[in-house]
Amino acid sequence: MCGIVGYIGPQAAAPIILNGLRRLEYRGYDSAGICTVDQGGIEIRKRAGKVADLEQALHVSSMPGTTGIGHTRWATHGVPNDPNAHPHADASDTIALVHNGIIENYLTIRKKLVKAGYQLRSETDSEVLAVFIGMLYEQTGSVEQAVRAALGEVDGTFGLVVVSSREPDVMIGARRGSPLVLGIGSGEFIFASDASAIIAHTRQVVYLHDNEMAIVHRDGSYVTKTIGNEATVSAIEEIEFELDAIEKGGFDHFMLKEIFEQPNTFRDGLRGRLQLEDGNVRLGGLESVRDALRTAQRIVITACGTSWHAALVGEYLIESLARIPVEVEYASEFRYRNPIIQPNDVVIAISQSGETADTLAAIREAKMKGATVLGMVNVVGSTIARETEAGVYLHAGPEIGVASTKAFTSQLCILTQFALLLGRMRGLGQLEGRELAKELDAIPAKIQRILERVEDVEAIAREYASASNFLYLGRGVNFPVALEGALKLKEISYIHAEGYPAAEMKHGPIALIDTNMPVVFVATKDDIYDKIVSNIEEVRARSGRVIAIATEGDTHLHSVANHVIEIPETHPLLTPILASIPMQLLAYYIAVQRGCNVDMPRNLAKSVTVE
Ligand code: F6R
């Protein structure tokens, strides 16, 4: 989604803003622009296209001024074109803003402005807000008061930064629903949508809360207040990751780097938590809700996209280890059907970014209905992490590739430990607990072994790069892996792919099978192995092409499948973790073969902060 950067300090603003925008590119965008304040005026340069095009065509890095704002836009209102790109100015061209979010009542405000004689230059809700602030400035004579008054009338969401040539030594940031972080450097400030655009300058940050504003001054002072003008106390926090975590480190793409990070990220998710001897788990972030967990009658997990797939695996894990009924809900649907929440229900939100608007709305609904609401989130300090009663961080580090990979396996790492913890509270024996804990501990080395054989997957990818469709099939706990494999392929290679429980194939999708249909099976050795082999035979009998993900040493599958990708043997409940790695690699190498932009696939945003 949109990315925001703002800088005020002693240095030239434009190069800093440009670098910040490059760091935010991963969020997904279609236009970019910069505004600087200098010599009593503001200057805006913006256009549809990439940040590199902005620099090349409009030479933004040489824009003068030590105060400025920049933006990468992911279109919501109005097509991606030059006028709709941000920053937007007010009618007097003295106030400019960048905005992430949606102003829901922008048509009402727009009508008010037009009636008062103002003309709009774009189709965006954000320009309406800029012009509205300008109109209110005429009445109040203060940028801060004008911003406050405008935001008081706005319905919807915003993360925004405002600058003005009328008050060149002040910059104002505000948020409601869309993230905004303030970096506090020595004698300088940098606002950004996330910490990755700040870390090159300072590690000290304030995560703004909803309905909070930060007013920063060139002299190094700053205050935070509510939009209603009450003082707030803002804790200064330290960014936890290192700069190299958001750089490619010699890999061709962030996605590949993140796939290869998984032995480490998985280990980080276990560190200090897994208790091998006791066959148990210690999740410090859940201590405060231990009683609620012990008495929970039902668990509802809510999430979107890849995180929703992790939740489906979580359902199997929790039901089989802890015997608590679990329901998995699309966060985007949850609140619109008046969900039934009972007093002993525990609701868990899973999110990499911690900012997904639908997931946030779902947890607010669950909280309002009295559930204990927990979070499994990657981004520290994110809104979902803050709005949940208790939770567990994934510790996967920044995920920059738009297609989620390491966050998915980290989600499975946390869900497995959570299920083990619940199981041990509710009658799962120490021996069973130990067996699972030991297997979990062995997972990082097993992921590493899969990664040592990437060439095999790359070769298969070359053979299928021109396919138009794919089917992904799995059964039981591996069905969600099939869904996830299909999603990965769709997102980054634009090949149509569908995931199904393997036995459902004969209820419809089997009609699609012919020589042009590659079918990826998760066919590891477990209780239903024979059944899945029968499903493979059904595909082969109709000339479909089979790529089987199999347990190491399974010689039989080599005779029935066209290609076999082996993964190490593990506990059946942990197979999804290992099986998802070749799926990620297959999608990656197919996308590379097709010349797709793997890290920034078309139309996608990393963090979906609009509903
Ligand atoms: C797919 C992907 C998305 C996200 C979804 C939820 O690769 O990344 O489907 O999983 O948008 O995002 P989070 O987990 O940030 O809430």
XYZ file of C-alpha atoms and ligand atoms in Angstrom:
627
model
C 0.000 0.000 0.000
C 0.986 3.663 -0.157
C 4.281 4.656 1.395
C 4.946 7.956 3.111
C 8.212 9.701 3.958
C 8.748 13.133 5.486
C 12.010 14.837 6.478
C 12.889 17.996 8.373
C 16.421 18.744 9.533
C 19.712 20.240 8.459
C 20.287 18.059 5.371
C 18.898 18.332 1.832
C 15.496 16.659 2.120
C 14.994 15.287 -1.404
C 17.774 12.631 -1.491
C 16.720 11.356 1.938
C 13.090 11.179 0.867
C 14.032 9.468 -2.397
C 15.986 6.792 -0.523
C 13.086 6.360 1.876
C 10.696 5.865 -1.052
C 13.025 3.202 -2.481
C 12.866 1.391 0.865
C 9.076 1.503 0.753
C 8.761 0.241 -2.834
C 8.129 -3.287 -1.558
C 4.774 -2.181 -0.162
C 3.418 -1.981 -3.731
C 2.641 1.241 -5.655
C 1.893 2.726 -9.044
C 2.970 6.406 -8.799
C 5.473 8.442 -6.830
C 6.226 12.061 -5.970
C 8.137 14.475 -3.776
C 7.440 17.972 -2.437
C 10.071 20.213 -0.869
C 9.709 23.534 0.909
C 12.246 26.190 0.004
C 12.579 29.958 -0.364
C 9.057 30.729 0.707
C 7.374 28.257 -1.646
C 6.624 24.575 -2.165
C 7.635 22.571 -5.200
C 5.980 19.299 -6.194
C 7.323 16.800 -8.731
C 5.295 13.633 -9.229
C 4.279 11.125 -11.863
C 2.754 7.716 -12.529
C 5.358 4.947 -12.584
C 8.271 3.826 -10.492
C 10.521 5.795 -8.149
C 13.404 5.271 -10.597
C 11.312 6.916 -13.359
C 10.547 9.828 -11.048
C 14.244 10.404 -10.493
C 15.174 9.914 -14.129
C 12.440 12.080 -15.648
C 12.087 14.771 -13.016
C 15.511 14.774 -11.303
C 13.929 14.973 -7.904
C 17.136 14.375 -5.945
C 18.318 17.878 -6.834
C 15.180 19.586 -5.519
C 16.249 22.297 -3.057
C 15.050 22.492 0.552
C 15.649 20.852 3.904
C 11.991 20.047 4.562
C 9.967 17.754 2.365
C 7.563 14.884 1.924
C 7.366 11.980 -0.513
C 4.894 9.283 -1.426
C 4.429 6.050 -3.306
C 0.760 5.688 -4.297
C -1.271 2.500 -4.606
C -4.419 3.690 -6.372
C -7.765 3.562 -4.585
C -9.688 6.674 -5.768
C -8.694 7.595 -9.323
C -6.514 5.823 -11.866
C -2.728 5.849 -11.536
C -1.790 9.012 -13.499
C 0.327 12.122 -12.902
C -2.389 14.400 -11.432
C -3.569 11.679 -9.032
C -0.038 11.019 -7.739
C 0.900 12.554 -4.373
C 1.896 14.989 -2.888
C -1.241 17.096 -3.249
C -1.353 20.833 -2.603
C -4.093 23.143 -1.366
C -5.562 25.807 -3.661
C -2.940 28.406 -2.669
C -0.068 26.024 -3.380
C 1.409 26.704 0.041
C 0.312 23.554 1.902
C 1.066 20.012 0.692
C 0.328 16.580 2.040
C 0.943 12.905 1.439
C -1.765 10.511 2.536
C -2.227 6.774 2.995
C -5.774 5.531 3.639
C -9.251 6.447 2.428
C -11.304 9.528 3.220
C -14.752 7.983 3.130
C -16.740 11.235 3.192
C -14.564 12.926 0.572
C -17.510 13.501 -1.770
C -19.341 15.501 0.903
C -16.232 17.576 1.593
C -15.560 17.967 -2.110
C -19.066 19.351 -2.673
C -18.520 21.819 0.170
C -15.247 22.959 -1.419
C -16.703 23.276 -4.910
C -19.610 25.290 -3.504
C -17.098 27.603 -1.854
C -15.455 28.123 -5.265
C -12.463 25.778 -4.985
C -11.303 23.796 -8.007
C -9.809 20.315 -7.714
C -7.012 19.128 -9.952
C -7.246 15.368 -9.400
C -9.823 12.672 -8.736
C -8.389 11.733 -5.362
C -9.825 11.867 -1.881
C -6.380 12.995 -0.690
C -6.423 16.218 -2.716
C -9.840 16.999 -1.245
C -8.230 16.779 2.191
C -5.321 19.041 1.155
C -7.652 21.715 -0.231
C -9.876 21.410 2.827
C -6.889 21.999 5.117
C -5.996 25.033 2.975
C -9.515 26.413 3.338
C -9.408 25.932 7.101
C -5.993 27.595 7.227
C -7.622 30.752 5.886
C -9.911 30.664 8.934
C -7.422 29.602 11.624
C -4.096 31.050 10.468
C -2.282 27.954 11.785
C -1.343 24.805 9.900
C -1.652 22.675 13.025
C -5.116 23.988 13.795
C -6.204 23.618 10.177
C -5.026 19.983 10.092
C -6.719 19.290 13.403
C -9.984 20.884 12.283
C -9.966 19.007 8.961
C -9.219 15.646 10.559
C -12.018 16.256 13.029
C -14.457 16.249 10.108
C -13.005 13.330 8.220
C -14.489 9.818 8.205
C -12.151 7.040 7.169
C -8.500 6.246 7.588
C -5.320 8.191 7.226
C -1.616 8.190 7.821
C -0.486 11.598 6.575
C 2.256 14.178 6.695
C 1.685 17.877 5.998
C 4.198 20.633 5.189
C 3.642 24.279 4.372
C 5.734 27.155 3.075
C 3.767 29.368 5.457
C 5.369 27.537 8.383
C 8.508 26.030 6.856
C 10.025 24.970 10.175
C 7.155 22.679 11.159
C 6.013 19.296 9.882
C 2.853 17.524 11.038
C 2.099 13.813 10.953
C -1.175 12.173 11.972
C -2.723 8.736 11.834
C -5.992 6.880 12.120
C -6.022 3.331 10.809
C -2.922 3.649 8.600
C 0.518 3.281 10.137
C 2.892 6.179 10.733
C 6.230 6.066 12.513
C 8.283 9.078 13.612
C 12.063 8.641 13.610
C 13.905 10.897 16.032
C 17.424 11.680 14.871
C 19.900 14.155 16.211
C 18.437 17.506 15.197
C 16.303 15.905 12.511
C 13.038 14.000 12.156
C 11.850 11.516 9.599
C 8.275 10.301 9.294
C 7.570 7.072 7.416
C 4.930 4.417 6.936
C 7.308 1.857 8.367
C 10.647 1.651 10.055
C 12.492 0.402 6.965
C 12.586 3.967 5.578
C 13.936 5.294 8.876
C 16.614 2.866 10.019
C 19.371 4.359 7.846
C 18.998 7.590 9.872
C 18.065 6.601 13.395
C 16.908 3.612 15.468
C 14.841 5.782 17.843
C 11.189 5.792 16.849
C 7.740 6.679 18.095
C 4.913 4.536 16.698
C 1.984 6.935 16.499
C -1.315 5.673 17.873
C -4.665 6.002 16.172
C -6.038 9.544 16.383
C -2.631 10.887 17.343
C -0.634 13.713 15.768
C 3.048 14.541 16.027
C 4.143 18.128 15.473
C 7.890 18.326 14.858
C 10.029 21.456 14.637
C 13.280 22.253 12.907
C 14.835 23.196 16.274
C 14.655 19.515 17.296
C 11.588 19.755 19.550
C 8.406 17.780 19.041
C 5.065 17.114 20.722
C 2.452 14.416 20.318
C -1.235 15.117 20.892
C -4.555 13.590 20.096
C -6.372 15.007 17.122
C -8.683 16.479 19.756
C -5.642 18.460 21.116
C -4.961 16.552 24.323
C -1.313 15.868 25.160
C -0.225 12.222 24.781
C 2.766 10.378 26.187
C 4.701 8.755 23.385
C 7.247 6.104 24.247
C 10.464 6.171 22.237
C 11.262 2.659 21.043
C 14.274 1.107 19.377
C 14.080 -0.463 15.906
C 15.032 -4.099 16.468
C 16.307 -5.196 13.066
C 19.583 -4.345 11.317
C 19.901 -2.468 8.030
C 21.108 -5.592 6.189
C 17.778 -7.281 6.996
C 16.144 -4.992 4.434
C 18.838 -5.379 1.770
C 19.154 -8.170 -0.785
C 22.513 -9.395 0.485
C 23.699 -10.832 -2.849
C 20.421 -12.556 -3.795
C 18.666 -11.664 -7.054
C 15.403 -10.987 -5.257
C 14.171 -10.381 -1.735
C 11.845 -13.342 -2.153
C 14.733 -15.732 -2.766
C 16.699 -14.248 0.117
C 13.703 -14.698 2.386
C 13.156 -18.300 1.249
C 16.785 -19.010 2.128
C 16.480 -17.272 5.495
C 13.930 -19.810 6.688
C 16.256 -22.155 8.601
C 17.249 -19.120 10.678
C 13.865 -17.467 10.968
C 12.304 -20.754 12.050
C 15.021 -21.188 14.666
C 14.392 -17.634 15.886
C 10.725 -18.520 16.354
C 11.690 -21.446 18.607
C 14.438 -19.733 20.572
C 13.690 -19.420 24.291
C 10.271 -20.972 23.782
C 10.617 -24.661 23.079
C 11.304 -26.814 26.163
C 12.656 -30.070 24.825
C 12.920 -31.926 28.121
C 9.394 -31.091 29.282
C 7.917 -31.537 25.820
C 6.360 -28.138 26.351
C 6.509 -24.531 25.255
C 6.887 -21.224 27.059
C 5.241 -18.287 25.310
C 5.932 -15.283 27.534
C 3.512 -13.059 25.643
C 0.602 -15.345 26.580
C 1.285 -15.609 30.328
C -1.350 -12.987 31.127
C -4.075 -14.988 29.353
C -3.128 -18.456 30.632
C -6.440 -18.902 32.432
C -8.437 -17.902 29.363
C -6.455 -20.462 27.357
C -7.014 -23.182 29.916
C -10.778 -22.668 29.893
C -11.267 -21.786 26.223
C -14.263 -23.604 24.747
C -13.527 -22.597 21.187
C -10.806 -20.850 19.245
C -11.537 -18.628 16.274
C -8.590 -17.720 14.055
C -8.967 -14.809 11.691
C -6.558 -13.670 8.979
C -6.217 -12.920 5.250
C -4.348 -14.507 2.345
C -1.251 -16.486 3.256
C -1.861 -15.852 6.946
C -5.310 -17.404 6.499
C -3.654 -20.507 5.029
C -1.409 -20.694 8.096
C -4.562 -20.444 10.215
C -6.036 -23.479 8.408
C -2.949 -25.487 9.325
C -3.356 -24.133 12.872
C -6.879 -25.567 12.964
C -5.521 -29.079 12.372
C -2.733 -28.588 14.872
C -4.883 -27.246 17.703
C -7.738 -29.680 17.188
C -5.475 -32.699 17.089
C -3.084 -31.727 19.904
C -5.406 -29.852 22.260
C -8.847 -31.163 21.208
C -10.357 -27.657 21.232
C -12.772 -26.851 18.387
C -11.292 -24.272 16.027
C -12.933 -22.122 13.385
C -10.959 -20.239 10.780
C -12.516 -17.092 9.401
C -11.534 -14.794 6.556
C -11.033 -11.509 8.388
C -12.621 -9.706 5.462
C -15.889 -11.593 6.030
C -15.847 -11.901 9.806
C -17.510 -8.728 10.959
C -20.054 -8.545 8.178
C -21.907 -11.614 9.336
C -22.417 -10.700 12.946
C -20.235 -13.545 14.253
C -21.320 -15.481 17.315
C -18.761 -14.974 20.065
C -19.253 -16.667 23.396
C -17.685 -15.701 26.718
C -15.045 -18.455 26.692
C -14.000 -17.948 23.085
C -10.444 -17.004 22.261
C -9.958 -15.122 18.989
C -6.515 -15.117 17.371
C -5.476 -12.717 14.617
C -2.570 -13.819 12.431
C -0.784 -11.163 10.402
C 2.688 -10.615 9.030
C 2.360 -6.835 8.768
C 0.106 -6.314 11.754
C -1.609 -3.599 9.708
C -4.078 -5.486 7.493
C -7.259 -3.417 7.662
C -9.629 -6.391 7.426
C -7.852 -8.277 10.213
C -7.830 -5.191 12.361
C -11.554 -4.693 11.825
C -12.158 -8.355 12.734
C -10.315 -8.107 16.043
C -12.152 -4.917 16.933
C -15.442 -6.719 16.319
C -14.330 -9.702 18.422
C -13.180 -7.429 21.249
C -16.436 -5.547 21.168
C -18.253 -8.887 21.552
C -16.190 -9.782 24.611
C -13.691 -12.354 23.303
C -10.136 -12.680 24.555
C -8.231 -11.474 21.486
C -4.657 -12.576 20.808
C -2.200 -11.711 18.042
C 0.438 -13.670 16.130
C 2.191 -10.848 14.341
C 5.573 -10.249 12.739
C 5.983 -6.479 12.746
C 6.863 -5.243 16.211
C 4.807 -2.267 17.363
C 2.236 -2.716 14.586
C -1.411 -1.870 15.163
C -2.634 -5.461 15.546
C 0.204 -6.187 17.975
C -0.876 -3.195 20.024
C -4.611 -3.735 19.875
C -4.588 -7.387 20.951
C -4.702 -8.307 24.611
C -1.680 -10.591 24.421
C 0.297 -12.290 21.699
C 3.370 -13.881 20.246
C 5.758 -12.226 17.791
C 6.899 -14.304 14.821
C 10.507 -12.994 14.937
C 10.880 -13.555 11.182
C 12.535 -10.146 10.631
C 11.372 -7.706 7.941
C 9.665 -9.428 5.022
C 10.194 -7.285 1.921
C 9.183 -9.637 -0.931
C 5.488 -9.063 -1.591
C 4.832 -12.807 -1.687
C 4.967 -14.007 1.876
C 7.383 -16.898 2.459
C 9.367 -16.813 5.676
C 6.466 -15.224 7.559
C 4.309 -18.224 6.571
C 6.717 -20.803 7.983
C 7.199 -18.643 11.074
C 3.434 -18.539 11.517
C 3.422 -22.348 11.369
C 6.285 -22.386 13.872
C 4.270 -20.292 16.342
C 0.988 -22.107 15.710
C 2.627 -25.484 16.321
C 4.110 -24.277 19.585
C 0.801 -22.713 20.575
C -1.026 -25.990 19.869
C 1.589 -27.912 21.844
C 1.253 -25.516 24.771
C -2.545 -25.845 24.750
C -2.275 -29.602 24.347
C 0.048 -29.909 27.341
C -2.403 -27.805 29.409
C -5.211 -30.136 28.420
C -3.977 -33.663 28.700
C -1.357 -34.209 26.005
C 1.253 -36.462 27.594
C 4.870 -35.510 28.160
C 6.130 -38.248 25.854
C 4.016 -37.094 22.926
C 4.975 -33.514 23.718
C 8.653 -34.417 23.740
C 8.408 -36.236 20.439
C 6.840 -33.213 18.735
C 9.223 -30.754 20.400
C 12.206 -32.810 19.240
C 10.881 -32.859 15.685
C 10.219 -29.114 15.752
C 13.764 -28.541 16.880
C 15.018 -30.553 13.897
C 12.996 -28.537 11.339
C 15.585 -25.783 10.613
C 18.178 -28.388 9.555
C 15.589 -30.140 7.404
C 14.615 -26.881 5.672
C 18.315 -26.373 5.016
C 18.509 -29.785 3.347
C 15.643 -28.896 1.015
C 17.355 -25.626 0.120
C 20.535 -27.478 -0.780
C 18.671 -29.076 -3.691
C 17.124 -25.994 -5.301
C 18.538 -26.942 -8.709
C 16.031 -29.817 -8.914
C 13.123 -27.427 -8.441
C 14.663 -24.918 -10.840
C 14.845 -27.599 -13.539
C 11.171 -28.501 -13.058
C 10.277 -24.803 -13.172
C 11.989 -24.455 -16.567
C 9.820 -27.248 -17.953
C 6.527 -25.715 -16.791
C 7.173 -21.980 -17.108
C 4.862 -21.650 -20.084
C 1.898 -23.474 -18.526
C -1.359 -21.509 -18.343
C -2.933 -23.380 -15.441
C -1.838 -25.418 -12.446
C -3.650 -27.556 -9.900
C -2.305 -28.022 -6.371
C -3.650 -30.926 -4.343
C -3.092 -32.086 -0.792
C -5.052 -33.823 1.926
C -5.567 -33.300 5.643
C -3.089 -30.887 7.159
C -1.468 -30.549 3.725
C -4.581 -29.201 2.041
C -3.808 -25.623 3.180
C -0.298 -26.101 1.755
C -1.909 -26.766 -1.626
C -3.866 -23.521 -1.291
C -0.711 -21.655 -0.364
C 1.297 -23.191 -3.227
C -1.384 -22.089 -5.700
C -1.513 -18.583 -4.228
C 2.276 -18.179 -4.482
C 2.242 -19.173 -8.149
C -0.702 -16.882 -9.007
C 0.755 -13.861 -7.269
C 4.172 -13.752 -8.813
C 3.911 -15.604 -12.148
C 0.292 -14.649 -13.076
C -0.442 -18.300 -13.943
C -3.929 -19.373 -12.982
C -3.666 -21.952 -10.193
C -6.132 -23.570 -7.845
C -5.684 -25.553 -4.668
C -8.041 -28.373 -3.663
C -8.242 -31.196 -1.175
C -7.005 -34.032 -3.418
C -10.135 -36.153 -3.041
C -12.336 -33.255 -4.155
C -10.694 -33.425 -7.584
C -13.116 -36.058 -8.802
C -16.074 -33.858 -7.842
C -15.297 -31.379 -10.602
C -11.735 -30.220 -11.241
C -10.842 -33.582 -12.826
C -12.599 -32.272 -15.948
C -9.700 -29.861 -16.388
C -7.039 -32.540 -16.563
C -5.268 -33.106 -19.871
C -1.680 -33.119 -21.117
C -1.428 -29.385 -20.515
C -2.357 -29.489 -16.863
C 0.491 -29.752 -14.358
C -0.717 -30.994 -10.986
C 1.375 -30.526 -7.858
C 0.643 -33.097 -5.155
C 1.757 -33.095 -1.553
C 2.176 -36.869 -1.287
C 4.241 -37.450 1.817
C 4.194 -40.720 3.771
C 1.361 -40.536 6.299
C -1.921 -42.298 7.156
C -3.564 -41.268 3.887
C -0.575 -41.819 1.627
C -2.271 -44.680 -0.263
C -5.288 -42.518 -0.958
C -3.198 -39.707 -2.368
C -1.300 -42.159 -4.568
C -4.697 -43.229 -5.961
C -5.434 -39.560 -6.703
C -2.113 -39.328 -8.547
C -3.037 -42.378 -10.605
C -6.330 -40.709 -11.508
C -4.464 -37.709 -12.877
C -1.944 -39.865 -14.760
C -4.763 -41.929 -16.295
C -5.991 -38.687 -17.887
C -2.522 -37.693 -19.134
C -2.046 -34.965 -16.536
C 1.553 -34.094 -15.582
C 2.343 -34.816 -11.941
C 4.887 -33.073 -9.730
C 4.900 -34.892 -6.403
C 6.349 -33.595 -3.164
C 7.357 -36.827 -1.480
C 9.094 -38.132 1.612
C 12.801 -38.814 1.099
C 13.423 -42.389 -0.009
C 9.922 -42.957 -1.455
C 10.847 -44.960 -4.550
C 7.291 -45.839 -5.494
C 6.322 -42.279 -6.389
C 9.142 -42.084 -8.935
C 7.254 -44.654 -10.984
C 3.901 -42.846 -10.929
C 4.799 -39.142 -10.979
C 6.576 -37.220 -13.755
C 8.722 -35.377 -11.222
C 9.430 -36.011 -7.568
C 10.730 -33.390 -5.140
C 11.856 -35.071 -1.941
C 11.584 -33.541 1.509
C 12.967 -35.052 4.732
C 10.712 -37.224 6.849
C 9.117 -35.493 9.821
C 6.149 -35.678 12.221
C 2.992 -35.697 10.025
C 1.740 -32.480 11.652
C 4.950 -30.713 10.651
C 4.873 -31.727 6.979
C 3.245 -28.433 5.900
C 6.333 -26.530 7.006
C 8.673 -28.616 4.861
C 6.265 -29.098 1.941
C 5.758 -25.370 1.555
C 9.464 -24.746 0.795
C 9.521 -26.485 -2.641
C 6.187 -24.776 -3.433
C 7.776 -21.377 -2.764
C 10.805 -22.271 -4.876
C 8.674 -23.591 -7.731
C 6.632 -20.370 -7.854
C 9.797 -18.286 -7.619
C 11.699 -20.006 -10.425
C 8.653 -20.133 -12.712
C 8.118 -16.382 -12.205
C 11.796 -15.691 -12.924
C 11.598 -17.808 -16.105
C 8.600 -15.787 -17.228
C 10.437 -12.524 -16.605
C 7.998 -11.365 -13.919
C 8.805 -8.769 -11.295
C 9.028 -11.236 -8.429
C 9.398 -8.816 -5.549
C 6.776 -6.346 -6.760
C 4.094 -8.259 -8.649
C 1.513 -6.194 -10.490
C -1.479 -4.841 -8.556
C -0.321 -6.297 -5.235
C 0.528 -4.448 -2.057
C 2.581 -5.877 0.767
C 0.474 -4.463 3.503
C -3.208 -4.059 2.698
C -4.263 -1.137 4.841
C -7.579 -0.485 3.090
C -10.675 -2.668 3.354
C 0.493 -13.517 -0.043
C 0.409 -12.439 0.922
C -0.936 -11.954 1.326
C -0.956 -11.666 2.824
C -2.275 -11.023 3.248
C -2.333 -10.785 4.735
O 1.797 -13.851 -0.349
O 1.393 -11.946 1.386
O -1.942 -12.845 0.975
O -0.748 -12.865 3.509
O -2.435 -9.797 2.577
O -1.302 -9.963 5.160
P -0.825 -9.924 6.649
O -0.274 -11.251 6.990
O 0.217 -8.845 6.682
O -2.019 -9.588 7.481
